[in-house]
Coordinates of C-alpha atoms in Angstrom, one line a residue:
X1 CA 0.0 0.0 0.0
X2 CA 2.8 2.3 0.5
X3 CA 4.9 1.8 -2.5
X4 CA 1.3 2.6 -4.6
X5 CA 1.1 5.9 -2.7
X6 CA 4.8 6.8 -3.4
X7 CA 4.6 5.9 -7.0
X8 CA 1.4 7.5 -7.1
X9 CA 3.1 11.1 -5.9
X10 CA 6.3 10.5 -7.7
X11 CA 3.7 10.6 -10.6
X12 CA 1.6 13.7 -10.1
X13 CA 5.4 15.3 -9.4
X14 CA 6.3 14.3 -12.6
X15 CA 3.1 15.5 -14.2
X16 CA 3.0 18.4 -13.2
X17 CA 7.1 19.4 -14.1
X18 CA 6.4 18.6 -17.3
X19 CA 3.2 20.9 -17.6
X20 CA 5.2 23.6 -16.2
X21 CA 8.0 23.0 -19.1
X22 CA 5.3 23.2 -21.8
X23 CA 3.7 25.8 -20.6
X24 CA 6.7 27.8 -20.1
X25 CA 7.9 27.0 -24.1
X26 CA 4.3 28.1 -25.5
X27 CA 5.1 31.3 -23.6
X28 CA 8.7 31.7 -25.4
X29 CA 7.1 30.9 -28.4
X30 CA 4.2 33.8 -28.1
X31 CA 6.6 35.8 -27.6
X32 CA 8.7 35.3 -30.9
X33 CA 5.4 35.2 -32.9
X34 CA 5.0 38.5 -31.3
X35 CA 8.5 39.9 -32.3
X36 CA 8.3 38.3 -36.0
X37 CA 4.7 40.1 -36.7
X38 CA 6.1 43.4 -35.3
X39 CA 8.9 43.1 -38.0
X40 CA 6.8 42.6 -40.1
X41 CA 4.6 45.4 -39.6
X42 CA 7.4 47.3 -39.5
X43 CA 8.6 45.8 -43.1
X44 CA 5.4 46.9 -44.6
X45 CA 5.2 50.1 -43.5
X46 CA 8.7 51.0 -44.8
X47 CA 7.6 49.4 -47.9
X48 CA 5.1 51.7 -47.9
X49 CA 6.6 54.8 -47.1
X50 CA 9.1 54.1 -49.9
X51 CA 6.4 53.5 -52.7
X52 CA 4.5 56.9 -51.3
X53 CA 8.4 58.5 -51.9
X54 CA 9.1 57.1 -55.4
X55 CA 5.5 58.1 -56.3
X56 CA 6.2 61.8 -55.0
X57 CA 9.8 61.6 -56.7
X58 CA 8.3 60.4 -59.9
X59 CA 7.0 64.3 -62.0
X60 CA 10.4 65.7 -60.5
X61 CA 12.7 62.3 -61.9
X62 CA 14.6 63.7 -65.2
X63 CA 14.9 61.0 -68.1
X64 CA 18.4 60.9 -70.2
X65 CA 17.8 59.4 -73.3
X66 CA 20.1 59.4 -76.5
X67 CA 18.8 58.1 -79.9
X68 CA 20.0 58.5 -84.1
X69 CA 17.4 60.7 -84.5
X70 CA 16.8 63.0 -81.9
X71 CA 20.5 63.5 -80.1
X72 CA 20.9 63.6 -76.3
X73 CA 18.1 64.7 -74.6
X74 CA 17.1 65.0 -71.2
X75 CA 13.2 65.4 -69.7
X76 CA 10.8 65.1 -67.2
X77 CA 8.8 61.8 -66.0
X78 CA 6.1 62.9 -68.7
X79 CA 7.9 64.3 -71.5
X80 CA 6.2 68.0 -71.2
X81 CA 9.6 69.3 -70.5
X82 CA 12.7 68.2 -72.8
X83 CA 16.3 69.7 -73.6
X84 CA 18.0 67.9 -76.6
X85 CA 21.4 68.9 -77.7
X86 CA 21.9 67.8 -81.8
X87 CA 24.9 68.0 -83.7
X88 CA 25.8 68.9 -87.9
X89 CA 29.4 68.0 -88.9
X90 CA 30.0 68.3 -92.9
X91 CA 33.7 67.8 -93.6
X92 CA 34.1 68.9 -97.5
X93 CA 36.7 68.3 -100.4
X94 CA 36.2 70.0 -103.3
X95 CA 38.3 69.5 -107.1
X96 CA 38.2 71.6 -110.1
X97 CA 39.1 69.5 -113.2
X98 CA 38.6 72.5 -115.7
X99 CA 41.3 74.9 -116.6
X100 CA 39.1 77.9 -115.2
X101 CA 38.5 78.1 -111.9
X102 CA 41.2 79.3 -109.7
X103 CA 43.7 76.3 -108.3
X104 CA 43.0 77.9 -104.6
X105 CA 39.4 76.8 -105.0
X106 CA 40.7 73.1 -104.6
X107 CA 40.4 72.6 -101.1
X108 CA 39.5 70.5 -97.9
X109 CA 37.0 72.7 -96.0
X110 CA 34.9 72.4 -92.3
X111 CA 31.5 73.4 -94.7
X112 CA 29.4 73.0 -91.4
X113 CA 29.8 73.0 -87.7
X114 CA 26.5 73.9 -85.6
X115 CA 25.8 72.2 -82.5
X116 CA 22.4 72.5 -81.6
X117 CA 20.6 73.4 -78.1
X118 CA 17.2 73.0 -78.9
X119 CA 13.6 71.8 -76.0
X120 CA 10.2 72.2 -74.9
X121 CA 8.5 73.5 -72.4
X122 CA 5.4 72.5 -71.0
X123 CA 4.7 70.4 -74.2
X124 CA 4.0 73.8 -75.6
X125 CA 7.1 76.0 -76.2
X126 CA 9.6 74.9 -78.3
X127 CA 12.9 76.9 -78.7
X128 CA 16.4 76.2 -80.6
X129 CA 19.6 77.9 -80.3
X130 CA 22.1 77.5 -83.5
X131 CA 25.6 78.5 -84.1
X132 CA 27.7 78.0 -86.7
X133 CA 31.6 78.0 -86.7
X134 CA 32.4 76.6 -90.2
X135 CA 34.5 79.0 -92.8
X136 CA 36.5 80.1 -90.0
X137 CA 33.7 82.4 -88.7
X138 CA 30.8 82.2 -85.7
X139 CA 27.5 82.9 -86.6
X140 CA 23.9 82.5 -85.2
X141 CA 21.9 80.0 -87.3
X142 CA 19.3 79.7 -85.8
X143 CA 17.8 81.2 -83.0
X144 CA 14.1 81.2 -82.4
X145 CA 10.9 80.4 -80.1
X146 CA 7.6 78.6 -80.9
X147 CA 4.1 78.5 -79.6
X148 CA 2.3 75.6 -80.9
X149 CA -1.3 76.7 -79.4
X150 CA -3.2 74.8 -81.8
X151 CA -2.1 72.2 -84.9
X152 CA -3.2 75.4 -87.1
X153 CA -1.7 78.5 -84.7
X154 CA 2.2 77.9 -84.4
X155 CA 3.3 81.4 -83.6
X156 CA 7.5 81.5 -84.2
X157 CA 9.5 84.5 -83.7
X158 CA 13.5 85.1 -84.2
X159 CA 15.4 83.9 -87.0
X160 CA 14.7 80.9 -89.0
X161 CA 14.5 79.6 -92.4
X162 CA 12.0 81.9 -94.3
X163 CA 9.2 79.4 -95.7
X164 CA 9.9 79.8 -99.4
X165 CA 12.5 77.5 -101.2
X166 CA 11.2 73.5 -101.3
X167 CA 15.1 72.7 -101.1
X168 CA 15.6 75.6 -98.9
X169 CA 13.7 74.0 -96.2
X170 CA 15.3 70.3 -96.5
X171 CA 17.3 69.7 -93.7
X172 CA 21.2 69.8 -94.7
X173 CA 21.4 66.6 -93.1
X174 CA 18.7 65.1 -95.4
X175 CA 20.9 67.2 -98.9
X176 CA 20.8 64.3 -101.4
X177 CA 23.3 66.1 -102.9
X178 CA 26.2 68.1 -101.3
X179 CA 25.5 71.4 -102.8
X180 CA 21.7 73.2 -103.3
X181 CA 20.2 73.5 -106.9
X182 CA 20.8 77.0 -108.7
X183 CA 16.6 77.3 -107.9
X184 CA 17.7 78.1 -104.3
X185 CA 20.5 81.3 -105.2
X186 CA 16.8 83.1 -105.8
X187 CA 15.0 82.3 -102.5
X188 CA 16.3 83.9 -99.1
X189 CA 17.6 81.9 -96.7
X190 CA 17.4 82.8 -92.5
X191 CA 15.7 86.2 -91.7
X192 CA 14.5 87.4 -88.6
X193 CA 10.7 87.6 -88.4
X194 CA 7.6 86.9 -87.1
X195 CA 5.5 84.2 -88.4
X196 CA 1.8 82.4 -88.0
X197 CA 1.7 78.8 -89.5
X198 CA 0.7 75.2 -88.8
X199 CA -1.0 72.2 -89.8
X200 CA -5.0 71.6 -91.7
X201 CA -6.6 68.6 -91.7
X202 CA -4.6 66.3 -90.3
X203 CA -1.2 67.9 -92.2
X204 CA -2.7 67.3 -95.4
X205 CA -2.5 71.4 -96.2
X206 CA 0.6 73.3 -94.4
X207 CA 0.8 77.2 -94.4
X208 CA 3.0 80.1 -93.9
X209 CA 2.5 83.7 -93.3
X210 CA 5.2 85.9 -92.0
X211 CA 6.8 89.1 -92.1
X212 CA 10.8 89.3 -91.8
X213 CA 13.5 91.6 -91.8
X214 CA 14.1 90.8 -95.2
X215 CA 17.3 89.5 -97.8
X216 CA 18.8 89.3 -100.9
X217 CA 18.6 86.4 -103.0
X218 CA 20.1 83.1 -101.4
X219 CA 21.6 85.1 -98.5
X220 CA 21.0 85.5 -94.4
X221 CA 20.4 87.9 -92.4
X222 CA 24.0 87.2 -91.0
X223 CA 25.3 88.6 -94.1
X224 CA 23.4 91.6 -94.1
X225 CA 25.6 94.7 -94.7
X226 CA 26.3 97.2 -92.9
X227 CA 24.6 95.4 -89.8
X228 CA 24.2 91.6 -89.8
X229 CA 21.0 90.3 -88.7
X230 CA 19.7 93.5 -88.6
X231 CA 17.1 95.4 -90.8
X232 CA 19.3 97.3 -93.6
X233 CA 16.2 99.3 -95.2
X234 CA 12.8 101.1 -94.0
X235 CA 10.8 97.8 -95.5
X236 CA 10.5 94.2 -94.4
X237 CA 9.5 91.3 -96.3
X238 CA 6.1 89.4 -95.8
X239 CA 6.4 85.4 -97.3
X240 CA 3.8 83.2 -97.6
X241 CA 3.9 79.4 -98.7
X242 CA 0.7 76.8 -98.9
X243 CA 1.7 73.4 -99.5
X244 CA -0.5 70.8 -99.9
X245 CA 0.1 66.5 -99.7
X246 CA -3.9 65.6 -100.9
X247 CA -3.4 61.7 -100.1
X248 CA -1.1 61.9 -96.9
X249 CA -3.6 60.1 -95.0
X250 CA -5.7 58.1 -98.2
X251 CA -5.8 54.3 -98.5
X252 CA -3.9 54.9 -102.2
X253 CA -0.4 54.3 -100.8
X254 CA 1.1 55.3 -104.3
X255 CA 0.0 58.8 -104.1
X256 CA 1.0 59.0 -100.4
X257 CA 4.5 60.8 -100.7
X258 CA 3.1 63.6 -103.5
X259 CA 3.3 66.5 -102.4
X260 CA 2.8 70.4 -104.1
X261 CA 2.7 74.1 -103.3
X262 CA 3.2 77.6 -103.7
X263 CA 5.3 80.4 -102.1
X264 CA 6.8 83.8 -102.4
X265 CA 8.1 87.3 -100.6
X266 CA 7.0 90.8 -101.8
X267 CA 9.1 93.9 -100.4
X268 CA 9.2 97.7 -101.7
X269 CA 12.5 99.2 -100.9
X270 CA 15.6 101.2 -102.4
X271 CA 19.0 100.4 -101.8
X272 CA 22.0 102.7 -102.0
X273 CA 25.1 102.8 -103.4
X274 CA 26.9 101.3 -100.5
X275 CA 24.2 98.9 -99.5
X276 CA 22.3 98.0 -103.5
X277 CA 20.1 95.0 -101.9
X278 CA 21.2 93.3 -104.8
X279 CA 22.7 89.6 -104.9
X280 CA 25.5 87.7 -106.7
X281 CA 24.7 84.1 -107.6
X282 CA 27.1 81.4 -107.4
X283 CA 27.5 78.2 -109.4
X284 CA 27.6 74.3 -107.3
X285 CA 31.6 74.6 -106.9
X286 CA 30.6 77.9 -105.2
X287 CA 32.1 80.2 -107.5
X288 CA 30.7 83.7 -108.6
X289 CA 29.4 83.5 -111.9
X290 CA 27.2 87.0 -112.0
X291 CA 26.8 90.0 -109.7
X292 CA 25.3 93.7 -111.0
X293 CA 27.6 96.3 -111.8
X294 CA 29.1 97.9 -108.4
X295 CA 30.4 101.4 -107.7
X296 CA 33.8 101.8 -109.5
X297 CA 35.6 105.4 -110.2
X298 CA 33.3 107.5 -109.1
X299 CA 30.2 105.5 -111.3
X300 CA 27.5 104.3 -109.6
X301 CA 26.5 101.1 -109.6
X302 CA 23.1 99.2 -110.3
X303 CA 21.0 98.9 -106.8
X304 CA 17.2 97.8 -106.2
X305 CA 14.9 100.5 -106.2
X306 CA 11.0 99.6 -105.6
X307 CA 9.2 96.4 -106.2
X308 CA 10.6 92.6 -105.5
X309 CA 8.7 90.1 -105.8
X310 CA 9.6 86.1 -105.5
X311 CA 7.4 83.0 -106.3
X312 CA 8.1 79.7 -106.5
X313 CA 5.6 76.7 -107.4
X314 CA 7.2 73.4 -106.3
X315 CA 6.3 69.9 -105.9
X316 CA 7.4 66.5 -104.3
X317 CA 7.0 63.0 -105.1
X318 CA 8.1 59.8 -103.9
X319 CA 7.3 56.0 -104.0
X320 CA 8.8 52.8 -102.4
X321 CA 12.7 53.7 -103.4
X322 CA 12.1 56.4 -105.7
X323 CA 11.4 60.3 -105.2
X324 CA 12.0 63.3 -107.6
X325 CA 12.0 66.8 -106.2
X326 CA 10.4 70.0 -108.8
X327 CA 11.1 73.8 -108.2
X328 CA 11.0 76.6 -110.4
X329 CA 11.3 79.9 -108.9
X330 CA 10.8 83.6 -110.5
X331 CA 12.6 87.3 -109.1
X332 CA 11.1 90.5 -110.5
X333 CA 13.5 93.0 -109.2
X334 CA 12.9 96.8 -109.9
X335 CA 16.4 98.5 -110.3
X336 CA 18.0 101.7 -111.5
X337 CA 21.4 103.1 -112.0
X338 CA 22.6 106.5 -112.5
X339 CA 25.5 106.8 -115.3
X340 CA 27.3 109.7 -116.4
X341 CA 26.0 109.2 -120.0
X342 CA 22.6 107.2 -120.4
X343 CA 21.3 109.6 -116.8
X344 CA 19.0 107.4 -114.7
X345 CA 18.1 104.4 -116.1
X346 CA 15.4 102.0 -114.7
X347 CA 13.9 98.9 -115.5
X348 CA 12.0 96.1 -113.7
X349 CA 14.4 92.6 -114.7
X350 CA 13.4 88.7 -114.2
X351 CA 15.3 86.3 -113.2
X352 CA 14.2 83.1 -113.7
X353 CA 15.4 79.6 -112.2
X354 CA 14.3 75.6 -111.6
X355 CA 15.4 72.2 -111.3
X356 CA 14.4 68.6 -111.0
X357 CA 16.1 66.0 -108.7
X358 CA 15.7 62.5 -108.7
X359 CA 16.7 59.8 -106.1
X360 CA 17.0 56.3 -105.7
X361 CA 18.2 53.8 -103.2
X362 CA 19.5 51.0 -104.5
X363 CA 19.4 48.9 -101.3
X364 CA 15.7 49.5 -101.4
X365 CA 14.8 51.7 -98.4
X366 CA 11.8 53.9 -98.9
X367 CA 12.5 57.6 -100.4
X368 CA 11.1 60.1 -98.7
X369 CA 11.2 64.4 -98.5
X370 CA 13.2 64.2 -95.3
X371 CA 15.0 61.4 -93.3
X372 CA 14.9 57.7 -94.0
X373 CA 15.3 54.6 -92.1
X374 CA 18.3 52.0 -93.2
X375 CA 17.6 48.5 -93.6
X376 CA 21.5 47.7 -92.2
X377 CA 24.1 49.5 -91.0
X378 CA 27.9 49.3 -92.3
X379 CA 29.1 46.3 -90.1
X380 CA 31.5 44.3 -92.2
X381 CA 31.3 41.4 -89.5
X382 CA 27.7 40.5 -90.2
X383 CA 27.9 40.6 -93.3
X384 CA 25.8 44.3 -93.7
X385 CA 26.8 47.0 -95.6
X386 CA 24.5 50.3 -94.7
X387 CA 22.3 52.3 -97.5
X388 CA 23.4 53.4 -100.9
X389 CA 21.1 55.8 -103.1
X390 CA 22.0 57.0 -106.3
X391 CA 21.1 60.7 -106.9
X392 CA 21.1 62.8 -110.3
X393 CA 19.6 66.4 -111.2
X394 CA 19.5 69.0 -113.8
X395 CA 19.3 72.6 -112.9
X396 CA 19.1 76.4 -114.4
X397 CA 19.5 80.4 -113.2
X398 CA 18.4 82.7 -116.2
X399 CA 19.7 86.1 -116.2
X400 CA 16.8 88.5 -117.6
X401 CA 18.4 89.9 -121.2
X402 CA 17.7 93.4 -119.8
X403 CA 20.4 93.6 -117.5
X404 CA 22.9 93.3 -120.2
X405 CA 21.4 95.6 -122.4
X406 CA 23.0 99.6 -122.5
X407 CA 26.5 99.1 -123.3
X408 CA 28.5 100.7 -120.4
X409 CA 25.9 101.6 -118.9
X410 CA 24.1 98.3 -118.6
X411 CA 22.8 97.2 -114.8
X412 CA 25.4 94.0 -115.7
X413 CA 28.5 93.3 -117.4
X414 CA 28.5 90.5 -120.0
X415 CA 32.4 90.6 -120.2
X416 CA 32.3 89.3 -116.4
X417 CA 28.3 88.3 -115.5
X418 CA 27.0 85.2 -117.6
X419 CA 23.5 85.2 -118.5
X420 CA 22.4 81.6 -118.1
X421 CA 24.2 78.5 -116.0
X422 CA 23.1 75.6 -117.1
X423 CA 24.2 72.5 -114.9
X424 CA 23.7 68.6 -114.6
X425 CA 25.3 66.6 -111.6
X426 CA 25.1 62.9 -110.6
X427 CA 26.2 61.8 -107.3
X428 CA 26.4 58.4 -104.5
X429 CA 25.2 58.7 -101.0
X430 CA 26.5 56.0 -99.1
X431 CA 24.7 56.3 -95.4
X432 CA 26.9 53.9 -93.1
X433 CA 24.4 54.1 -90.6
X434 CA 21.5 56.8 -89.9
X435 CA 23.9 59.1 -88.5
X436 CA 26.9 59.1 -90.7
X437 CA 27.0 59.3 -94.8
X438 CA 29.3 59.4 -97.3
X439 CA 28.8 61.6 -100.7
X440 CA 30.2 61.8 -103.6
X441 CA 29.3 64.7 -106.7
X442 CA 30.1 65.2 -110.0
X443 CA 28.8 68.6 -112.1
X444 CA 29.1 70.0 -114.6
X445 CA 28.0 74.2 -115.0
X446 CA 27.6 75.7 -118.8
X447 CA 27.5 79.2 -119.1
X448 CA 26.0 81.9 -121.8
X449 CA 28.6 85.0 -121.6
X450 CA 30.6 85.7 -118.7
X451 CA 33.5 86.1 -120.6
X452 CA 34.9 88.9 -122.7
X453 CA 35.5 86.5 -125.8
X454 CA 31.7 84.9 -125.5
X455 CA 31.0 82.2 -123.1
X456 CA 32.4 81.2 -119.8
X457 CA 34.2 77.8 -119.7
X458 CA 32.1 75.2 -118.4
X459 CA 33.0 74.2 -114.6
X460 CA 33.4 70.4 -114.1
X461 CA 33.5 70.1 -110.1
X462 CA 34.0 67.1 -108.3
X463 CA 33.1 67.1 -104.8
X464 CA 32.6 64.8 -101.3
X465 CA 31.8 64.8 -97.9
X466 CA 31.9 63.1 -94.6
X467 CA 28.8 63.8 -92.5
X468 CA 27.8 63.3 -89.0
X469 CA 24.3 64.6 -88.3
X470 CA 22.3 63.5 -84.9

């Protein structure tokens, strides 16, 4: 009976040590629960805090970007606000084989250096800064702001390309060849101004209407004497242009790339004997090949006195791997000169010029009026070998017969000034990649007069360049 009791207690001793021990580990073990949920908690909520930071950082995050087409750029979370910087390089060479034009014209030459600075803000205004330090000179290109307020009310003021020339306003990057038509010695080039244009329907109708400074034939403001980019008369220019692409948007993809329009300046003003507002025009090799009689011993020389006015139809049209490029473009220039002899003369004289352009690319990417997109870049270990095109044109500047006309006292000599160039050029573009290209031209310029024993010899020009453009 006694050994039953003692078992009996050594039992409920027994028991009850364990219970203690269990209860005392599902105490420890509350308490790590406890601890691991408070970490957690705690894990969550700086989860939390740092999505509620990223999505505060988020509108004030810049974006650098860099791409063939639009440079280095840099801009905010939703693209309203964007600085690009854009680069031109257009490193020349340029060989005579005639027997005419001065050795010193063969020459390796920077033709274009202009680093770009160009953004948005507030996916509204646009602005673009431009200098140019080719021909061992610095000049402002470009230097303008935009409003785009509506598709149809692009307000742009500063100096710009005046919205004339077809050519004119193709990109020098986009040049199939090296040099601009003789079409484009007529039009003006950069003027400061104010202008109104934009976008109908969808872009099928584009318009210009502005009102510049004004500038001679082919020139700048920049070369504007005696102030550049500067008004150099009482009058300015106004220049309208309407061009027109009827089936940009139309199921007939054949007629998608045609494209057609109209432009022109007017101006009244008078020029003087030190400042005529006349030009000189220049052949491809970019040699003089007719300028107006200028001041000389005490003789006046011819200036522009009243009416200019410039027009220019022009047209566009491309398809698959073909496009051809149209211009013709008119100047009726009032001038006068005072000679010792014939007293004031005056007459109104038209100059006439056009050209058409044709394109091809012979590794079949798609012509078009600016830019393309390679099939392959040069990459001799895969075998690819970039985009070539194959370029020709034919192109004339007609000197009204008036200017000639008076002997001595003619607005132009024909012993120096040639009455007609007319000039055909072939060329290869060879675009290793979207960014860099490779040209090489070959024209030829015929001339009527410009020499004191009948006609000018013919230039025969051979040029090339190496071309960076982003």
């Amino acid at each position: 009976m006694a050994s039953n009791l003692l078992a009996g207690s050594i039992a409920v001793v027994l028991s009850l040590a364990a219970a203690g021990t269990q209860a005392d580990e599902l105490s420890e073990l509350r308490d790590r629960l406890e601890a691991q949920e408070q970490r957690i908690r705690i894990l969550e909520r700086k989860l939390e805090l740092s999505e509620e930071a990223a999505k505060a950082a988020a509108p004030t995050t810049p974006v650098v970007r860099a791409s063939p087409q639009q440079g280095f750029r840099i801009q905010s979370a939703d693209g309203a606000n964007v600085a690009r910087f854009r680069g031109v390089l257009h490193f020349d060479g340029r060989y005579f084989a005639d027997d005419v034009t001065p050795e010193t014209a063969d020459t390796w030459l920077l033709r274009r250096v202009r680093p770009t600075l160009e953004g948005t803000f507030n996916n509204i205004y646009d602005f673009r800064f431009t200098p140019d330090f080719a021909g061992g000179r610095t000049i402002i290109l470009d230097a303008f702001v935009a409003a785009r307020l509506k598709p149809w009310a692009v307000v742009t003021a500063g100096k710009f390309k005046v919205p004339v020339g077809l050519e004119r306003l193709v990109s020098s990057t986009d040049l199939r060849f090296i040099e601009r038509g003789l079409p484009t010695s007529l039009v003006p080039n950069r003027d400061l101004g104010l202008q109104l244009g934009g976008d109908l329907s969808g872009g099928v109708v584009n318009y210009s209407l502005g009102y510049f400074n004004g500038v001679s034939d082919g020139s700048s403001s920049d070369s504007n004497t005696p102030n550049a980019d500067a008004e150099n008369d009482t009058k300015g220019d106004w220049a309208a242009r309407v061009f027109v692409q009827p089936f940009l948007n139309s199921d007939n993809f054949a007629l998608r790339g045609l494209g057609f329009g109209i432009a022109g300046t007017y101006v009244n003003s008078t020029g003087s004997t030190t400042t005529t507002l006349l030009p000189s025009y220049r052949t491809p090799g970019q040699q003089t090949f007719f300028s107006y009689r200028g001041t000389t011993a005490g003789v006046n020389g011819t200036i522009a006195d009243g009416e200019r006015l410039r027009w220019t139809p022009q047209a566009y049209y491309s398809i698959g791997s073909f496009g051809v490029l149209g211009e013709y473009v008119t100047v009726s220039q009032e001038v006068s000169r005072l000679t010792p002899t014939a007293g004031l003369r005056r007459d109104t004289l038209d100059n006439t010029a056009w050209q058409v352009q044709f394109a091809w690319f012979a590794t079949g990417e798609d012509e078009s009026f600016r830019g393309f997109t390679p099939q392959s870049i040069f990459d001799p270990s895969q075998g690819t070998w970039g985009a070539l095109e194959l370029v020709a044109r034919y192109h004339e500047l007609d000197i009204d017969d008036d200017a000639f006309i008076g002997g001595a006292d003619s607005f132009a000599n024909p012993a120096s000034a040639a009455s007609k160039a007319s000039a055909w050029g072939v060329g290869v573009n060879w675009y290793l990649t979207q960014n860099y290209k490779w040209s090489l031209n070959y024209d030829v310029t015929s001339f009527d007069g410009g020499a004191a024993a009948g006609d000018r010899a013919d230039e025969k020009a051979l040029f090339t360049r190496f071309a960076v453009g982003f």
